[in-house]
mmCIF file of C-alpha atoms in Angstrom:
data_model
loop_
_atom_site.group_PDB
_atom_site.id
_atom_site.type_symbol
_atom_site.label_atom_id
_atom_site.label_comp_id
_atom_site.label_asym_id
_atom_site.label_seq_id
_atom_site.Cartn_x
_atom_site.Cartn_y
_atom_site.Cartn_z
ATOM 1 C CA UNK A 7 -22.828 24.735 2.534
ATOM 2 C CA UNK A 8 -19.756 22.915 3.712
ATOM 3 C CA UNK A 9 -19.082 19.722 1.705
ATOM 4 C CA UNK A 10 -16.186 17.410 1.243
ATOM 5 C CA UNK A 11 -15.688 15.718 -2.133
ATOM 6 C CA UNK A 12 -13.486 12.594 -2.535
ATOM 7 C CA UNK A 13 -11.711 11.455 -5.807
ATOM 8 C CA UNK A 14 -9.120 9.205 -6.921
ATOM 9 C CA UNK A 15 -10.788 5.776 -6.494
ATOM 10 C CA UNK A 16 -10.669 3.206 -9.105
ATOM 11 C CA UNK A 17 -9.823 -0.470 -10.086
ATOM 12 C CA UNK A 18 -6.082 -1.669 -9.472
ATOM 13 C CA UNK A 19 -4.404 -4.991 -9.444
ATOM 14 C CA UNK A 20 -2.908 -6.161 -6.201
ATOM 15 C CA UNK A 21 0.319 -4.515 -5.297
ATOM 16 C CA UNK A 22 -0.686 -1.434 -7.156
ATOM 17 C CA UNK A 23 -1.219 2.153 -5.974
ATOM 18 C CA UNK A 24 -3.809 4.816 -5.749
ATOM 19 C CA UNK A 25 -3.852 8.277 -4.226
ATOM 20 C CA UNK A 26 -7.125 9.408 -2.844
ATOM 21 C CA UNK A 27 -8.060 13.265 -2.481
ATOM 22 C CA UNK A 28 -10.714 14.923 -0.446
ATOM 23 C CA UNK A 29 -11.268 18.593 -0.879
ATOM 24 C CA UNK A 30 -13.422 20.731 1.330
ATOM 25 C CA UNK A 31 -15.455 23.919 0.250
ATOM 26 C CA UNK A 32 -18.022 26.274 1.568
ATOM 27 C CA UNK A 33 -16.994 28.962 3.849
ATOM 28 C CA UNK A 34 -14.277 26.844 5.712
ATOM 29 C CA UNK A 35 -12.323 28.896 8.282
ATOM 30 C CA UNK A 36 -10.305 26.091 9.740
ATOM 31 C CA UNK A 37 -10.062 22.419 9.671
ATOM 32 C CA UNK A 38 -8.976 20.527 12.705
ATOM 33 C CA UNK A 39 -8.680 16.786 12.461
ATOM 34 C CA UNK A 40 -9.237 15.061 9.202
ATOM 35 C CA UNK A 41 -9.332 11.308 8.326
ATOM 36 C CA UNK A 42 -10.122 8.394 6.119
ATOM 37 C CA UNK A 43 -12.679 5.557 6.768
ATOM 38 C CA UNK A 44 -13.608 2.683 4.660
ATOM 39 C CA UNK A 45 -16.588 0.501 4.455
ATOM 40 C CA UNK A 46 -17.905 -2.741 2.719
ATOM 41 C CA UNK A 47 -21.455 -3.831 2.327
ATOM 42 C CA UNK A 48 -22.787 -5.390 5.562
ATOM 43 C CA UNK A 49 -19.863 -4.422 7.759
ATOM 44 C CA UNK A 50 -19.223 -1.345 10.050
ATOM 45 C CA UNK A 51 -17.177 1.516 8.750
ATOM 46 C CA UNK A 52 -13.527 1.133 9.706
ATOM 47 C CA UNK A 53 -11.046 3.704 10.627
ATOM 48 C CA UNK A 54 -8.177 3.950 8.194
ATOM 49 C CA UNK A 55 -6.102 6.949 9.020
ATOM 50 C CA UNK A 56 -6.312 10.330 10.847
ATOM 51 C CA UNK A 57 -4.220 13.514 10.863
ATOM 52 C CA UNK A 58 -4.464 16.373 13.303
ATOM 53 C CA UNK A 59 -4.129 19.909 12.271
ATOM 54 C CA UNK A 60 -0.576 19.785 13.814
ATOM 55 C CA UNK A 61 0.179 16.985 11.384
ATOM 56 C CA UNK A 62 0.149 14.097 13.900
ATOM 57 C CA UNK A 63 -0.931 10.909 12.115
ATOM 58 C CA UNK A 64 -2.591 7.626 13.119
ATOM 59 C CA UNK A 65 -3.244 4.514 11.138
ATOM 60 C CA UNK A 66 -5.105 1.195 11.372
ATOM 61 C CA UNK A 67 -2.738 -1.689 11.898
ATOM 62 C CA UNK A 68 -3.906 -3.160 8.632
ATOM 63 C CA UNK A 69 -2.545 -0.281 6.566
ATOM 64 C CA UNK A 70 0.575 0.790 8.459
ATOM 65 C CA UNK A 71 3.549 0.926 6.305
ATOM 66 C CA UNK A 72 1.372 1.011 3.121
ATOM 67 C CA UNK A 73 -0.812 3.963 3.497
ATOM 68 C CA UNK A 74 0.145 7.593 4.029
ATOM 69 C CA UNK A 75 -2.200 10.385 5.064
ATOM 70 C CA UNK A 76 -1.212 13.961 4.367
ATOM 71 C CA UNK A 77 -3.117 17.333 4.382
ATOM 72 C CA UNK A 78 -2.858 20.683 2.521
ATOM 73 C CA UNK A 79 -4.583 23.388 4.653
ATOM 74 C CA UNK A 80 -4.335 25.891 1.878
ATOM 75 C CA UNK A 81 -6.450 23.754 -0.339
ATOM 76 C CA UNK A 82 -8.717 22.445 2.450
ATOM 77 C CA UNK A 83 -7.566 18.859 1.351
ATOM 78 C CA UNK A 84 -6.700 15.606 2.676
ATOM 79 C CA UNK A 85 -4.882 12.793 0.788
ATOM 80 C CA UNK A 86 -4.328 9.157 1.198
ATOM 81 C CA UNK A 87 -1.495 7.624 -0.707
ATOM 82 C CA UNK A 88 -2.248 3.812 -0.869
ATOM 83 C CA UNK A 89 0.683 1.484 -1.990
ATOM 84 C CA UNK A 90 0.909 -2.236 -1.920
ATOM 85 C CA UNK A 91 -2.856 -2.540 -2.296
ATOM 86 C CA UNK A 92 -4.457 -5.715 -1.280
ATOM 87 C CA UNK A 93 -7.709 -7.357 -2.167
ATOM 88 C CA UNK A 94 -8.662 -6.924 1.535
ATOM 89 C CA UNK A 95 -8.446 -2.977 0.856
ATOM 90 C CA UNK A 96 -11.447 -2.996 -1.397
ATOM 91 C CA UNK A 97 -14.102 -0.861 0.074
ATOM 92 C CA UNK A 98 -15.746 2.641 -0.295
ATOM 93 C CA UNK A 99 -13.304 5.155 1.258
ATOM 94 C CA UNK A 100 -14.785 8.181 3.000
ATOM 95 C CA UNK A 101 -13.070 11.337 4.132
ATOM 96 C CA UNK A 102 -14.222 13.251 7.207
ATOM 97 C CA UNK A 103 -13.157 16.456 8.899
ATOM 98 C CA UNK A 104 -13.745 18.495 12.018
ATOM 99 C CA UNK A 105 -14.496 21.991 10.461
ATOM 100 C CA UNK A 106 -15.061 25.482 11.673
ATOM 101 C CA UNK A 107 -16.981 27.483 8.953
ATOM 102 C CA UNK A 108 -18.861 30.649 8.544
ATOM 103 C CA UNK A 109 -22.482 30.402 8.217
ATOM 104 C CA UNK A 110 -24.157 33.396 6.450
ATOM 105 C CA UNK A 111 -27.509 32.130 7.566
ATOM 106 C CA UNK A 112 -26.817 32.928 11.122
ATOM 107 C CA UNK A 113 -23.768 35.188 10.469
ATOM 108 C CA UNK A 114 -21.787 33.140 12.920
ATOM 109 C CA UNK A 115 -18.916 30.450 13.116
ATOM 110 C CA UNK A 116 -20.168 26.881 13.268
ATOM 111 C CA UNK A 117 -17.992 23.867 14.173
ATOM 112 C CA UNK A 118 -19.116 20.455 13.044
ATOM 113 C CA UNK A 119 -18.007 17.198 11.660
ATOM 114 C CA UNK A 120 -18.608 16.580 8.029
ATOM 115 C CA UNK A 121 -18.456 13.351 5.740
ATOM 116 C CA UNK A 122 -17.742 13.009 1.985
ATOM 117 C CA UNK A 123 -19.954 10.721 -0.189
ATOM 118 C CA UNK A 124 -17.129 8.235 -0.841
ATOM 119 C CA UNK A 125 -15.078 6.900 -3.456
ATOM 120 C CA UNK A 126 -14.742 3.274 -4.439
ATOM 121 C CA UNK A 127 -11.542 1.300 -4.428
ATOM 122 C CA UNK A 128 -11.338 -2.148 -5.907
ATOM 123 C CA UNK A 129 -8.404 -4.281 -5.709
ATOM 124 C CA UNK A 130 -8.532 -7.303 -7.997
ATOM 125 C CA UNK A 131 -6.794 -9.208 -10.778
#
């Protein structure tokens, strides 16, 4: 029932900006940590940024000073503002979240990690 949907990816020139969004839905009661990862074909998925329910953030060294992660709890959403994009940022970006949700099937609360399907970011001239 719970799902995360990313949006905002696209093709931009080096130095450009994009804002990625990830919105959760489906009986969500509370979202704890949220984050963004990225992956290119043939390589491991890489942590980009995380944000706790209290708003504490963490960034990969490669994106510090250029990317900003934020969240809107009322919208069950997490965002990634990406500035000064480089060709090396090209990847599929995935959001993930630690979610407590209500399950009607078992009439109970369930906590689990969820992943979005990804949104493509391509930085090229």
